[in-house]
Short mmCIF file of C-alpha atoms in Angstrom, two decimals:
data_model
loop_
_atom_site.label_atom_id
_atom_site.label_comp_id
_atom_site.label_asym_id
_atom_site.label_seq_id
_atom_site.Cartn_x
_atom_site.Cartn_y
_atom_site.Cartn_z
CA MET M 1 76.71 -49.15 64.95
CA LYS M 2 79.09 -46.39 65.20
CA ALA M 3 81.26 -47.73 62.66
CA PHE M 4 78.13 -48.35 60.28
CA VAL M 5 76.94 -44.44 60.73
CA LEU M 6 80.72 -43.34 60.11
CA SER M 7 80.79 -45.47 57.05
CA ALA M 8 77.37 -44.00 55.87
CA ALA M 9 78.71 -40.51 56.51
CA VAL M 10 81.83 -41.16 54.46
CA LEU M 11 79.79 -43.01 51.58
CA SER M 12 77.38 -40.04 51.38
CA ALA M 13 80.25 -37.40 51.42
CA SER M 14 82.04 -39.33 48.48
CA ALA M 15 78.48 -39.27 46.53
CA LEU M 16 78.41 -35.43 46.49
CA ALA M 17 81.87 -34.88 45.73
CA ASP M 18 80.76 -33.06 42.76
CA THR M 19 78.24 -30.64 44.77
CA GLN M 20 79.26 -27.29 45.50
CA ILE M 21 77.69 -24.70 47.81
CA TYR M 22 78.24 -21.26 47.35
CA GLY M 23 77.02 -17.62 48.06
CA SER M 24 77.65 -14.17 48.39
CA ILE M 25 76.32 -11.85 51.29
CA GLN M 26 76.24 -8.16 49.91
CA SER M 27 74.78 -5.76 52.47
CA GLY M 28 75.57 -2.29 53.58
CA ILE M 29 74.61 0.15 56.67
CA THR M 30 72.35 3.43 55.64
CA PHE M 31 72.71 5.98 58.00
CA SER M 32 70.51 9.40 57.63
CA LYS M 33 70.67 12.62 59.90
CA THR M 34 67.94 15.19 59.23
CA ASP M 35 68.03 18.30 61.16
CA THR M 36 65.38 21.11 61.11
CA ALA M 37 64.67 24.15 63.02
CA THR M 38 62.45 22.05 65.78
CA GLN M 39 63.64 18.47 65.53
CA LYS M 40 66.44 16.11 64.57
CA HIS M 41 65.86 12.82 63.40
CA THR M 42 68.42 10.17 62.73
CA ALA M 43 67.96 6.42 61.16
CA THR M 44 70.35 3.52 60.65
CA SER M 45 69.38 0.45 58.70
CA ILE M 46 70.84 -2.59 57.09
CA SER M 47 70.53 -2.50 53.29
CA ASP M 48 70.34 -5.77 51.14
CA LEU M 49 72.45 -5.49 47.94
CA GLY M 50 71.88 -8.73 46.09
CA SER M 51 72.98 -11.65 48.84
CA HIS M 52 72.32 -15.01 47.53
CA ILE M 53 73.36 -18.58 48.22
CA GLY M 54 73.26 -21.84 45.62
CA ILE M 55 74.18 -25.15 45.26
CA ARG M 56 75.51 -26.68 41.94
CA GLY M 57 77.07 -30.11 40.71
CA SER M 58 77.16 -32.62 38.24
CA HIS M 59 76.45 -36.41 38.19
CA PRO M 60 77.82 -39.21 35.61
CA ILE M 61 74.62 -40.61 33.89
CA GLY M 62 75.70 -43.35 31.21
CA GLY M 63 78.14 -41.58 29.27
CA ASN M 64 77.36 -38.16 29.84
CA ARG M 65 77.29 -35.82 32.85
CA LEU M 66 74.19 -34.13 34.36
CA ILE M 67 74.95 -30.53 35.32
CA TRP M 68 72.75 -28.72 37.66
CA GLN M 69 72.62 -25.26 39.53
CA PHE M 70 70.10 -23.63 42.02
CA GLU M 71 70.35 -20.16 43.61
CA GLN M 72 68.34 -18.39 46.28
CA ASP M 73 68.09 -15.03 46.95
CA THR M 74 68.82 -14.42 50.95
CA PRO M 75 68.06 -10.77 51.84
CA VAL M 76 69.93 -9.86 54.98
CA GLY M 77 68.04 -6.74 55.88
CA ASN M 78 65.20 -8.60 57.60
CA GLY M 79 66.40 -12.36 58.12
CA SER M 80 63.46 -13.47 55.59
CA MET M 81 63.83 -16.05 52.48
CA ARG M 82 62.24 -14.78 49.65
CA GLU M 83 59.38 -17.41 48.28
CA TYR M 84 61.04 -18.32 45.19
CA PHE M 85 64.09 -19.42 43.44
CA ARG M 86 66.00 -16.52 41.66
CA ASN M 87 66.20 -16.83 37.87
CA LYS M 88 69.05 -19.41 38.20
CA LYS M 89 67.55 -22.91 37.66
CA GLU M 90 69.71 -24.73 35.01
CA THR M 91 70.31 -28.34 33.94
CA ALA M 92 72.55 -29.17 31.07
CA ARG M 93 74.00 -32.65 29.77
CA SER M 94 77.57 -32.73 28.70
CA GLY M 95 79.53 -35.64 26.98
CA LYS M 96 82.71 -37.03 28.58
#
């Protein structure tokens, strides 16, 4: 049984050989300090500057290749995912 599971994992990995996961974390720390005559305030927060994760790849179909790509915004400031894919959903076809 273990040999079968290992074989399935190896075959799955080879099927995804033309698939790539990529992304970018872009964030910063914002610190502000306000002093008035009677009060002092400080605030620190994490700012999201456009982080994203994506997956792209290609697959041979007939004599052509299907090329595809999806990207998802991933804000790091509050840990939530936005509900939509960003404007990066592409498919294309190319000759070999």
